[in-house]
Tab-separated table of C-alpha atoms and ligand atoms in Angstrom:
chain	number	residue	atom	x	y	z
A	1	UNK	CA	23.657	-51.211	-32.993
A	2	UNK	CA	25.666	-49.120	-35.884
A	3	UNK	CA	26.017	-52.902	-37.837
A	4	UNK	CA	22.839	-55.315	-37.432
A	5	UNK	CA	25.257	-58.082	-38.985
A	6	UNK	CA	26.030	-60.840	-36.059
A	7	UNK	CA	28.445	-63.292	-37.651
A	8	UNK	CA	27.454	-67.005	-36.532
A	9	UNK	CA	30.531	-68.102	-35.739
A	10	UNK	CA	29.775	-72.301	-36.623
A	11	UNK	CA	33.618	-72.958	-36.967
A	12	UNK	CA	34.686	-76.084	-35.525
A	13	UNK	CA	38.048	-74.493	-34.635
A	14	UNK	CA	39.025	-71.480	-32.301
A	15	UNK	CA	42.224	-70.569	-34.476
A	16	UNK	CA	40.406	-70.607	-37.485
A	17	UNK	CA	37.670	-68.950	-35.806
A	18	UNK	CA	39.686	-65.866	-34.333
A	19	UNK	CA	41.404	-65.623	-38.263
A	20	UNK	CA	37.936	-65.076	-39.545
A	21	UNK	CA	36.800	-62.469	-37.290
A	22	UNK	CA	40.220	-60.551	-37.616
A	23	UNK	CA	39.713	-60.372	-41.234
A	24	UNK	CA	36.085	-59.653	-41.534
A	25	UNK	CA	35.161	-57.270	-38.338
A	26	UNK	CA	35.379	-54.140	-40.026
A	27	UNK	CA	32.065	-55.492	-41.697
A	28	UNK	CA	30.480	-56.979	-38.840
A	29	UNK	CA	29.094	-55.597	-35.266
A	30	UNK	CA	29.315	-58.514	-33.302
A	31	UNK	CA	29.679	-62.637	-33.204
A	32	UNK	CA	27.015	-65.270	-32.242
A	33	UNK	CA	28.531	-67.609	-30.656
A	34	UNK	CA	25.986	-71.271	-30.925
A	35	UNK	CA	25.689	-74.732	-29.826
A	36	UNK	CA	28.464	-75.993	-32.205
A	37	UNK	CA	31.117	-73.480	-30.735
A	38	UNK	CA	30.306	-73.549	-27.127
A	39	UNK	CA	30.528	-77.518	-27.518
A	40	UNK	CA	33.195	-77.495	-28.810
A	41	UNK	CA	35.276	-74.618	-26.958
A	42	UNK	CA	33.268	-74.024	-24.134
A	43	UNK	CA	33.653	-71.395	-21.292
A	44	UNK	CA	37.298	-70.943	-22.390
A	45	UNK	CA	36.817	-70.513	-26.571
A	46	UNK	CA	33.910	-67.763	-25.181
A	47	UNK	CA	36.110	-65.395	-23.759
A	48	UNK	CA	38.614	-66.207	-26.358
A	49	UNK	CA	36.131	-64.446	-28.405
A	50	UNK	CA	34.960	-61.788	-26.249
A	51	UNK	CA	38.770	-60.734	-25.705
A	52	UNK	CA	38.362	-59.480	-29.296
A	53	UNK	CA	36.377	-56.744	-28.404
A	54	UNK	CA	33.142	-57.192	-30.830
A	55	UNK	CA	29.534	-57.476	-28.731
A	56	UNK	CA	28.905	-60.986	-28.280
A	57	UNK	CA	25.058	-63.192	-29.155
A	58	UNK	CA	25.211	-66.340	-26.803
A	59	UNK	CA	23.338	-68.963	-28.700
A	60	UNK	CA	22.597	-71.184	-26.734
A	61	UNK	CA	19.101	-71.672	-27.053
A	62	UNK	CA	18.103	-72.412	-23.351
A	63	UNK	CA	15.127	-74.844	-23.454
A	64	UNK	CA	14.363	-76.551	-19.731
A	65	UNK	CA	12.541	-76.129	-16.549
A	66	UNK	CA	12.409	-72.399	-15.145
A	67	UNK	CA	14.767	-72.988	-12.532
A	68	UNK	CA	17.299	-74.839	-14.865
A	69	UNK	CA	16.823	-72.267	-17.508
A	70	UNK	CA	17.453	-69.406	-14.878
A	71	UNK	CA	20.106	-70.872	-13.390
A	72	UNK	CA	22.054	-71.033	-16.757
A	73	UNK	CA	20.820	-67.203	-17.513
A	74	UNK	CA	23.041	-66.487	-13.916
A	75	UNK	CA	25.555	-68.509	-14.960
A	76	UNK	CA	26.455	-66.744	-18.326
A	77	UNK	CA	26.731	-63.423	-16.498
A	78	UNK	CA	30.333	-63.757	-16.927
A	79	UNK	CA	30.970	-63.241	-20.650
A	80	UNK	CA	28.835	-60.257	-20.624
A	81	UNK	CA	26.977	-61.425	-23.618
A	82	UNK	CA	24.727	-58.406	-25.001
A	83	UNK	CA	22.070	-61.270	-26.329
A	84	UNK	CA	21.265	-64.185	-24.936
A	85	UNK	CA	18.505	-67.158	-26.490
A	86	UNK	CA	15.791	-69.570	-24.992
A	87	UNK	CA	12.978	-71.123	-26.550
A	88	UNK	CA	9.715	-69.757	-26.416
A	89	UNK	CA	8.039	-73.231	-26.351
A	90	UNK	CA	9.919	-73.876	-22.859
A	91	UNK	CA	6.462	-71.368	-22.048
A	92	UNK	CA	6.055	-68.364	-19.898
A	93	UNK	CA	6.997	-69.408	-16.712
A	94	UNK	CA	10.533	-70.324	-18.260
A	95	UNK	CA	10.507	-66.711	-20.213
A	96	UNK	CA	9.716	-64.828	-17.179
A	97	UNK	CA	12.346	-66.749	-14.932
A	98	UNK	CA	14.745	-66.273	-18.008
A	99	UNK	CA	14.758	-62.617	-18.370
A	100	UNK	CA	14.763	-61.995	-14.588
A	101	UNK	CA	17.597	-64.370	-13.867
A	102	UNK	CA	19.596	-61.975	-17.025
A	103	UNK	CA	21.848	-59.313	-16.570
A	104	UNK	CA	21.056	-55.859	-16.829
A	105	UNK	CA	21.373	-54.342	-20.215
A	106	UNK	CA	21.104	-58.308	-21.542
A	107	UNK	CA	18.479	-58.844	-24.381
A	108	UNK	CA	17.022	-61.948	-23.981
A	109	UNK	CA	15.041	-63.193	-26.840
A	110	UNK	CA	12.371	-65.884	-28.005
A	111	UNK	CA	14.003	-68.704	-30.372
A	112	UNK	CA	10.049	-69.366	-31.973
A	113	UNK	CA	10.186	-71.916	-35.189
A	114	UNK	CA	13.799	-72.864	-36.866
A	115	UNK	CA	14.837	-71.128	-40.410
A	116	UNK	CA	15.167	-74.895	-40.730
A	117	UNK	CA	11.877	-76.088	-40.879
A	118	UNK	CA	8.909	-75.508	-43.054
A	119	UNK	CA	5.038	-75.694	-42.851
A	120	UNK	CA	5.363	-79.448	-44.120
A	121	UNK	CA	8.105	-79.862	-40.949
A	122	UNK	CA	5.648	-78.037	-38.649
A	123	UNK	CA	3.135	-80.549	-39.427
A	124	UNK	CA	4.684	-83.196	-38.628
A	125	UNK	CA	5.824	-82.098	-35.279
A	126	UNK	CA	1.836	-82.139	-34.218
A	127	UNK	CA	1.716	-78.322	-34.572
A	128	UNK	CA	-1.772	-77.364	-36.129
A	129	UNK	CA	-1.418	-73.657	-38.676
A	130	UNK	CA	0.789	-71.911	-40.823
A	131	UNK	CA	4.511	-71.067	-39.845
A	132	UNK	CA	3.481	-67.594	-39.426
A	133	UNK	CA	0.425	-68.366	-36.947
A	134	UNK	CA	3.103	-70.400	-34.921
A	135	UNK	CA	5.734	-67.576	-34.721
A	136	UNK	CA	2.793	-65.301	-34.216
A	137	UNK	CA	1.611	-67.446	-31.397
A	138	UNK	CA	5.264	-67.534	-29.754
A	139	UNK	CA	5.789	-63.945	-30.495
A	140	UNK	CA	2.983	-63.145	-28.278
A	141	UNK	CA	3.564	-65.557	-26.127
A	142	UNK	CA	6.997	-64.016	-25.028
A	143	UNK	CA	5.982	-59.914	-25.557
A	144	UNK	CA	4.047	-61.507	-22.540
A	145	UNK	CA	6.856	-63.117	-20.203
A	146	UNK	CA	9.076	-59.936	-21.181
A	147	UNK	CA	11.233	-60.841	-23.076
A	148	UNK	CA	12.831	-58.262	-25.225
A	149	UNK	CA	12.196	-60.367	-28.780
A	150	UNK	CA	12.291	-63.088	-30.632
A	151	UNK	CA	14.100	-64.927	-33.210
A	152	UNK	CA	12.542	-65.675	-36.255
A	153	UNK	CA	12.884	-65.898	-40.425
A	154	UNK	CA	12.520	-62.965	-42.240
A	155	UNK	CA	9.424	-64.183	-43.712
A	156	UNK	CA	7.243	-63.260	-40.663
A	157	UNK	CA	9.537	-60.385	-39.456
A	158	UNK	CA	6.650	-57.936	-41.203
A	159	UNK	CA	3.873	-59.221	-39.401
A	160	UNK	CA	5.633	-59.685	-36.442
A	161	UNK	CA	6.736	-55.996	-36.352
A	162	UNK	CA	3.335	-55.099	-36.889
A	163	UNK	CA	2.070	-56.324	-33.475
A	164	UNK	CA	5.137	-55.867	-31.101
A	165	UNK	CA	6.350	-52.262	-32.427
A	166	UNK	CA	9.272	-51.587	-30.116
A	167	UNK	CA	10.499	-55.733	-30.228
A	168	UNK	CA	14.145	-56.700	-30.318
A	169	UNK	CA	13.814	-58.875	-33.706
A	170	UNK	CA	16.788	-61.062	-34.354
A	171	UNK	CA	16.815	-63.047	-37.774
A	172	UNK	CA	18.807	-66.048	-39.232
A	173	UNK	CA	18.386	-68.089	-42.587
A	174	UNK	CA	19.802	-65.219	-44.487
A	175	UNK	CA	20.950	-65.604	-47.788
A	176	UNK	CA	22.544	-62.455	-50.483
A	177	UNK	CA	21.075	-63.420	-54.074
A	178	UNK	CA	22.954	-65.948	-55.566
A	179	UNK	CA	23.906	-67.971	-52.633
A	180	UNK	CA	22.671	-71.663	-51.718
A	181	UNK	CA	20.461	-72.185	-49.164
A	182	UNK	CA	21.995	-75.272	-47.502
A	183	UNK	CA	19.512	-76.682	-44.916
A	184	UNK	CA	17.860	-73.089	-44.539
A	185	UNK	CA	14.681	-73.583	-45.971
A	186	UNK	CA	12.517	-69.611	-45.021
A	187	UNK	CA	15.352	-67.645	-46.590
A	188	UNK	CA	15.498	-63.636	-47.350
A	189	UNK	CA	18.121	-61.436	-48.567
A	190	UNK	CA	19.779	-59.446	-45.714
A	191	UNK	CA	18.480	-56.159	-47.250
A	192	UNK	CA	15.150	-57.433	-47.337
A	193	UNK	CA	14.799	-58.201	-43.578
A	194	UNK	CA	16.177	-54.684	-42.298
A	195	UNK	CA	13.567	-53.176	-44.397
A	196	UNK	CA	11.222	-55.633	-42.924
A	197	UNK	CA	11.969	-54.498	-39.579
A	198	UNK	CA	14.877	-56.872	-38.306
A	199	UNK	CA	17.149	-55.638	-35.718
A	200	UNK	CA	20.031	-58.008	-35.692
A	201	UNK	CA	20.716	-60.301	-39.077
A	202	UNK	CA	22.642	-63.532	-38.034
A	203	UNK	CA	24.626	-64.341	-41.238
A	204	UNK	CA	26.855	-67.662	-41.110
A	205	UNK	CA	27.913	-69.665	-44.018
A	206	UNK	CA	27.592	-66.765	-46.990
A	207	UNK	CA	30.653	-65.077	-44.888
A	208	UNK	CA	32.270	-67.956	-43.217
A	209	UNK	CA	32.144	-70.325	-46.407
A	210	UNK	CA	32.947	-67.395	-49.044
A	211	UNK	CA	36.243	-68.132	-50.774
A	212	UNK	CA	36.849	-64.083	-49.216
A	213	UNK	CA	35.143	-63.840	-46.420
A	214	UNK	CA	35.945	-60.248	-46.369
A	215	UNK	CA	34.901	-59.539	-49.479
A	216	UNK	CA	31.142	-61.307	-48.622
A	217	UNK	CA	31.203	-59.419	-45.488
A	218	UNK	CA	32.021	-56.339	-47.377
A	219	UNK	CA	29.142	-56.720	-50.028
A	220	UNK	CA	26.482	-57.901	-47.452
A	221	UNK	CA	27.219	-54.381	-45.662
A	222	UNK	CA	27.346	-52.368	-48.954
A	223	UNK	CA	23.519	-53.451	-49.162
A	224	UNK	CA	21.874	-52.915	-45.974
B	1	C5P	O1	25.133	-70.429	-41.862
B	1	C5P	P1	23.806	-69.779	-41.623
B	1	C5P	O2	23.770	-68.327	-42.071
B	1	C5P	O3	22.641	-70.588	-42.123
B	1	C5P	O4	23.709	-69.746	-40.020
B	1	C5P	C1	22.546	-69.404	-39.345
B	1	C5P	C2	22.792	-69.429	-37.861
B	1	C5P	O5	21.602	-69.023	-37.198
B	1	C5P	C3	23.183	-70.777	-37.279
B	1	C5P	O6	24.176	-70.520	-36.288
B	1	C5P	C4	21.919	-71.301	-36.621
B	1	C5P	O7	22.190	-72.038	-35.447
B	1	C5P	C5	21.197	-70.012	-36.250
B	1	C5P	N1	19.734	-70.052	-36.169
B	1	C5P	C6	18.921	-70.432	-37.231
B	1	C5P	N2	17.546	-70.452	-37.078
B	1	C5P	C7	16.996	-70.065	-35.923
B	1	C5P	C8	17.816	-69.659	-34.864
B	1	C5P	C9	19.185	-69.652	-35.032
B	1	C5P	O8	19.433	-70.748	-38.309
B	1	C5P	N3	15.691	-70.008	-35.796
């Protein structure tokens, strides 16, 4: 992929939606679509956006039993999607059914622990360790089922890397310096995760919510 920037397209409306990726896809080299859109447009607001040409990140986060989970993999065949997500907690059996249910030429990668959540968050879940040991732990976990990567915050993408050389490493919660974090809470700079070894950077609100979305697009790309 020429440009590791996915835009995460969490825009409550397809018009809208298409206007944003007409003016900023020069800067871009693809579109995550998530829960929020596919709620909200479904199978219909998906090809919508795959019409427009750019590569397409269904995130959709897949967490159920292995023959649920594989049955959805089949049944996204049809928009082509060249990434597709599932949790990594949903455990092996799940991965493996996951990535053999995909198409061919499909990554399928390893959603391990939210941008959202912290060590304190963690904790609370009943999840004993660092964020890193958990991510590690999931990481492994799915270099295991064969999947080809994981998701995860740009704050364990080093590590990460470290073990599982030739991984597909998507990673969200970005943030260029000077923008708020929102409810992000393990936030890098896009520059700082493709050094770090990231090979797709899912960037949302600091393009979407810009007051020139081009223009953020534009500088994002200028520093990678
Ligand atoms: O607007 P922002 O750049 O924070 O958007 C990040 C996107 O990445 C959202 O669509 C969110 O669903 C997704 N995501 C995340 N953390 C993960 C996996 C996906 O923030 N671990």
């Amino acid at each position: 992929m020429s440009n590791p920037v996915f835009l995460a397209l969490d825009v409550p409306q397809i018009g809208p939606a298409k206007a944003l990726i007409d003016r900023v896809k020069a800067h871009i080299g693809g579109v995550k679509l998530g829960l929020e859109f596919y709620c909200a447009h479904g199978p219909h607001g998906v090809h919508e956006i795959a019409h427009m040409g750019l590569p397409i990140f269904l995130d959709l986060k897949f967490h159920d039993i292995p023959n649920t989970v594989a049955g959805a993999m089949q049944a996204v065949h049809v928009y082509e999607p060249a990434i597709v997500t599932v949790h990594a907690s949903g455990g092996r059996a799940m991965m493996e059914d996951a990535k053999a249910a995909a198409a061919d030429g499909c990554k399928v990668v390893g959603v391990t622990m939210l941008t959202s959540l912290d060590a304190s968050d963690l904790s609370r879940t009943g999840v004993e360790g660092t964020p890193s040991d958990h991510v590690m732990r999931l990481a492994e976990l799915a270099h295991t089922a064969g999947l080809d990567g994981i998701v995860c915050s740009g704050q364990e993408i080093k590590t990460v890397r470290r073990q599982w050389k030739d991984g597909f490493f998507v990673v969200p919660g970005l943030r260029p310096a000077g923008n708020g974090v929102g409810d992000q809470k393990r936030t890098v700079t896009p520059r700082q995760a493709r050094d770090d070894g990231a090979s797709v950077l899912v960037i949302g609100r600091p393009i979407s919510r810009a007051d020139d979305p081009e223009a953020a697009a534009r500088a994002i790309e200028a520093t990678l």
